[in-house]
Tab-separated table of C-alpha atoms in Angstrom:
chain	number	residue	atom	x	y	z
A	1	ASP	CA	19.661	-3.301	1.065
A	2	VAL	CA	20.999	-6.233	3.103
A	3	LYS	CA	21.849	-3.983	6.037
A	4	GLN	CA	18.430	-2.336	5.903
A	5	GLU	CA	16.632	-5.666	5.791
A	6	ILE	CA	18.647	-7.077	8.676
A	7	GLU	CA	17.877	-3.964	10.705
A	8	GLY	CA	14.194	-4.282	9.792
A	9	ALA	CA	14.133	-7.903	10.930
A	10	HIS	CA	16.051	-7.000	14.091
A	11	GLN	CA	13.545	-4.290	14.999
A	12	ALA	CA	10.580	-6.543	14.203
A	13	PHE	CA	12.018	-9.251	16.465
A	14	GLN	CA	11.696	-7.051	19.557
A	15	GLN	CA	7.908	-7.409	19.288
A	16	PHE	CA	7.557	-10.676	17.397
A	17	LYS	CA	9.424	-12.701	20.032
A	18	ASN	CA	6.567	-11.996	22.440
A	19	LEU	CA	3.799	-13.152	20.092
A	20	ALA	CA	1.869	-16.050	21.617
A	21	ALA	CA	2.346	-19.537	20.204
A	22	TYR	CA	-1.248	-19.750	19.025
A	23	ASN	CA	-0.788	-16.508	17.065
A	24	ARG	CA	2.325	-17.822	15.328
A	25	ALA	CA	0.543	-21.101	14.583
A	26	SER	CA	-2.468	-19.245	13.176
A	27	ILE	CA	-0.291	-17.219	10.802
A	28	LEU	CA	1.347	-20.380	9.463
A	29	PHE	CA	-1.985	-22.176	9.085
A	30	ARG	CA	-3.364	-19.182	7.167
A	31	VAL	CA	-0.376	-19.272	4.799
A	32	ALA	CA	-1.085	-22.963	4.140
A	33	GLU	CA	-4.756	-22.227	3.500
A	34	GLN	CA	-3.918	-19.410	1.087
A	35	MET	CA	-1.573	-21.727	-0.775
A	36	LYS	CA	-4.371	-24.275	-1.155
A	37	LYS	CA	-6.613	-21.616	-2.687
A	38	LYS	CA	-3.870	-20.392	-5.043
A	39	LYS	CA	-2.324	-23.755	-5.839
A	40	GLU	CA	-2.553	-23.488	-9.627
A	41	GLU	CA	-1.247	-19.901	-9.665
A	42	LEU	CA	1.712	-20.893	-7.477
A	43	ALA	CA	2.443	-23.951	-9.607
A	44	LYS	CA	2.599	-21.738	-12.696
A	45	ILE	CA	5.108	-19.466	-10.951
A	46	LEU	CA	7.263	-22.551	-10.404
A	47	VAL	CA	6.956	-23.535	-14.043
A	48	SER	CA	7.900	-20.050	-15.221
A	49	GLU	CA	11.036	-19.704	-13.097
A	50	THR	CA	12.322	-23.289	-12.888
A	51	GLY	CA	10.986	-24.905	-16.060
A	52	LYS	CA	9.439	-27.771	-14.082
A	53	PRO	CA	6.641	-29.750	-15.686
A	54	ILE	CA	3.330	-28.597	-14.242
A	55	ARG	CA	2.603	-31.900	-12.486
A	56	PHE	CA	5.909	-31.703	-10.590
A	57	ALA	CA	5.202	-28.075	-9.751
A	58	ARG	CA	1.802	-28.980	-8.308
A	59	SER	CA	3.424	-31.735	-6.274
A	60	GLU	CA	5.911	-29.266	-4.792
A	61	ILE	CA	3.127	-26.880	-3.823
A	62	ASP	CA	1.303	-29.746	-2.084
A	63	ARG	CA	4.455	-30.602	-0.148
A	64	THR	CA	5.030	-26.954	0.746
A	65	ILE	CA	1.527	-26.673	2.175
A	66	VAL	CA	2.211	-29.672	4.411
A	67	THR	CA	5.529	-28.169	5.517
A	68	TYR	CA	3.822	-24.989	6.713
A	69	GLN	CA	1.141	-27.076	8.434
A	70	PHE	CA	3.835	-29.050	10.269
A	71	SER	CA	5.474	-25.783	11.318
A	72	ALA	CA	2.161	-24.415	12.575
A	73	GLU	CA	1.620	-27.515	14.688
A	74	GLU	CA	5.130	-27.356	16.138
A	75	ALA	CA	4.689	-23.699	17.133
A	76	LYS	CA	2.570	-24.976	20.026
A	77	ARG	CA	5.083	-27.621	21.152
A	78	LEU	CA	8.133	-25.496	21.947
A	79	TYR	CA	8.736	-25.989	25.634
A	80	GLY	CA	11.613	-26.874	27.940
A	81	GLU	CA	11.956	-29.520	30.617
A	82	THR	CA	12.705	-30.034	34.280
A	83	ILE	CA	15.860	-31.910	35.217
A	84	PRO	CA	16.526	-33.583	38.593
A	85	MET	CA	19.850	-32.293	39.926
A	86	ASP	CA	20.604	-35.159	42.300
A	87	ALA	CA	23.088	-36.847	39.971
A	88	ALA	CA	25.786	-34.984	41.930
A	89	PRO	CA	26.174	-34.507	45.693
A	90	GLY	CA	24.438	-31.372	46.886
A	91	GLY	CA	21.749	-31.602	44.232
A	92	GLU	CA	19.243	-33.482	46.334
A	93	ASN	CA	15.710	-32.044	46.226
A	94	ARG	CA	16.695	-29.588	43.494
A	95	LEU	CA	15.387	-29.225	39.970
A	96	GLY	CA	16.904	-27.538	36.961
A	97	MET	CA	14.550	-25.892	34.486
A	98	THR	CA	15.132	-25.151	30.804
A	99	LEU	CA	13.242	-22.684	28.629
A	100	ARG	CA	13.284	-22.451	24.847
A	101	GLU	CA	13.558	-18.904	23.572
A	102	PRO	CA	13.780	-17.499	20.030
A	103	LEU	CA	17.252	-16.605	18.789
A	104	GLY	CA	16.537	-13.430	16.831
A	105	VAL	CA	17.264	-12.754	13.171
A	106	ILE	CA	17.781	-15.849	11.004
A	107	ALA	CA	19.599	-15.570	7.673
A	108	ALA	CA	18.119	-18.165	5.303
A	109	ILE	CA	19.804	-18.932	1.976
A	110	THR	CA	17.932	-21.269	-0.358
A	111	PRO	CA	18.635	-23.018	-3.700
A	112	PHE	CA	16.821	-23.055	-7.033
A	113	ASN	CA	15.638	-26.649	-7.311
A	114	PHE	CA	12.676	-26.592	-4.869
A	115	PRO	CA	12.197	-22.865	-4.326
A	116	PHE	CA	8.839	-23.034	-2.558
A	117	ASN	CA	9.404	-26.058	-0.339
A	118	LEU	CA	13.014	-25.429	0.672
A	119	VAL	CA	12.072	-21.871	1.619
A	120	ALA	CA	9.301	-23.385	3.738
A	121	HIS	CA	11.818	-25.694	5.444
A	122	LYS	CA	13.584	-22.594	6.779
A	123	VAL	CA	10.912	-19.920	7.118
A	124	GLY	CA	8.249	-22.178	8.649
A	125	PRO	CA	10.241	-23.387	11.681
A	126	ALA	CA	11.854	-19.980	12.200
A	127	ILE	CA	8.487	-18.212	12.368
A	128	ALA	CA	7.031	-21.009	14.498
A	129	ALA	CA	9.770	-20.459	17.068
A	130	GLY	CA	9.330	-16.678	17.174
A	131	ASN	CA	12.317	-15.663	15.080
A	132	THR	CA	12.427	-13.154	12.255
A	133	VAL	CA	13.977	-14.011	8.886
A	134	VAL	CA	16.050	-12.420	6.158
A	135	LEU	CA	15.586	-14.730	3.192
A	136	LYS	CA	17.935	-14.779	0.211
A	137	PRO	CA	16.572	-17.078	-2.485
A	138	ALA	CA	18.658	-18.358	-5.379
A	139	GLU	CA	19.145	-15.680	-8.014
A	140	GLN	CA	17.409	-17.943	-10.570
A	141	THR	CA	14.192	-18.259	-8.508
A	142	PRO	CA	13.249	-15.054	-6.679
A	143	LEU	CA	9.557	-14.973	-7.652
A	144	SER	CA	8.503	-17.821	-5.381
A	145	ALA	CA	10.188	-16.228	-2.354
A	146	LEU	CA	8.614	-12.838	-3.035
A	147	THR	CA	5.232	-14.511	-3.465
A	148	ILE	CA	5.559	-16.311	-0.136
A	149	ALA	CA	6.455	-13.031	1.557
A	150	GLU	CA	3.232	-11.550	0.196
A	151	LEU	CA	1.230	-14.511	1.505
A	152	PHE	CA	2.756	-14.096	4.963
A	153	GLN	CA	1.874	-10.417	4.904
A	154	GLU	CA	-1.719	-11.262	3.961
A	155	ALA	CA	-1.781	-13.888	6.732
A	156	GLY	CA	-1.022	-11.246	9.353
A	157	LEU	CA	2.716	-11.669	9.936
A	158	PRO	CA	3.930	-8.467	11.608
A	159	ALA	CA	5.724	-6.028	9.327
A	160	GLY	CA	9.444	-6.701	9.034
A	161	ALA	CA	9.375	-10.238	10.395
A	162	LEU	CA	10.106	-11.724	6.951
A	163	GLN	CA	12.456	-9.806	4.692
A	164	VAL	CA	13.456	-10.987	1.199
A	165	VAL	CA	16.644	-9.811	-0.487
A	166	THR	CA	17.326	-10.908	-4.067
A	167	GLY	CA	20.642	-11.049	-5.872
A	168	TYR	CA	23.832	-13.042	-6.212
A	169	GLY	CA	25.323	-14.929	-3.302
A	170	LYS	CA	28.832	-13.745	-4.123
A	171	THR	CA	27.660	-10.150	-3.807
A	172	LEU	CA	25.349	-10.451	-0.802
A	173	GLY	CA	26.496	-13.503	1.141
A	174	ASP	CA	29.236	-12.078	3.350
A	175	HIS	CA	27.173	-9.025	4.302
A	176	LEU	CA	24.308	-11.307	5.281
A	177	ILE	CA	26.080	-14.012	7.266
A	178	GLN	CA	28.664	-11.869	9.069
A	179	ASP	CA	26.360	-9.188	10.460
A	180	ASP	CA	26.317	-9.329	14.270
A	181	ARG	CA	22.537	-8.876	14.341
A	182	VAL	CA	22.114	-12.230	12.569
A	183	LYS	CA	22.019	-14.977	15.210
A	184	LYS	CA	21.772	-18.034	12.974
A	185	VAL	CA	22.551	-18.905	9.363
A	186	THR	CA	20.755	-21.720	7.559
A	187	PHE	CA	21.904	-22.708	4.077
A	188	THR	CA	20.908	-25.333	1.529
A	189	GLY	CA	23.213	-25.752	-1.457
A	190	SER	CA	26.587	-27.036	-2.534
A	191	ALA	CA	29.232	-28.451	-0.211
A	192	GLN	CA	31.768	-25.953	-1.568
A	193	VAL	CA	29.678	-22.930	-0.607
A	194	GLY	CA	28.728	-24.577	2.685
A	195	LYS	CA	32.408	-24.815	3.624
A	196	GLN	CA	32.906	-21.151	2.777
A	197	ILE	CA	29.960	-20.142	4.948
A	198	LYS	CA	31.162	-22.315	7.832
A	199	ALA	CA	34.560	-20.608	7.720
A	200	LYS	CA	33.006	-17.125	7.892
A	201	VAL	CA	30.067	-17.211	10.300
A	202	GLY	CA	32.116	-17.317	13.501
A	203	LEU	CA	30.178	-18.200	16.662
A	204	LYS	CA	26.699	-18.001	15.136
A	205	LYS	CA	24.474	-21.040	15.112
A	206	LEU	CA	24.640	-22.730	11.722
A	207	THR	CA	22.623	-25.326	9.814
A	208	LEU	CA	23.976	-26.675	6.518
A	209	GLU	CA	22.095	-28.973	4.157
A	210	LEU	CA	24.611	-29.810	1.448
A	211	GLY	CA	24.575	-31.647	-1.851
């Protein structure tokens, strides 16, 4: 399943990377709007899979909505810069130019404690920047991730751009982070697991948010 989902995300990336910034922003804004309409339903999903009191669940949904709104806004601000090259002899009257381009498939591994918002912290920016995502939520809290995938589908995200694989990290982790088609790994969780991931990912880009 992991290999199939990575391949699906890899194939989807070939088209998704060319989607205009305003299209990516619109998808993320639509996800936020859908979450507003379904706030109570989403909060009850949180209660059922995490045991949070309903008022804390509602608060997390509110924060998640804002996170996707931030991501939508940033989708339109991804640009490079021009750099004067005259700091060294021979660079007079020359300019360097940088461009920001999407990486490709992002492997996102999220914890159980804020399953809607910490997924948003990874999926929102990745989609904003034109990447595709294979998301592995914590085994205790898969329902929120699957629900978000449905909302993205309803919002018009191209097929395959967000894949969700559920299961145990010990079973799935190595297959997910070591695949050559995965260009970045982002993980939120314990320092112990973060060290293990860091030792295994090789030359991929890596973001760790540890306890």
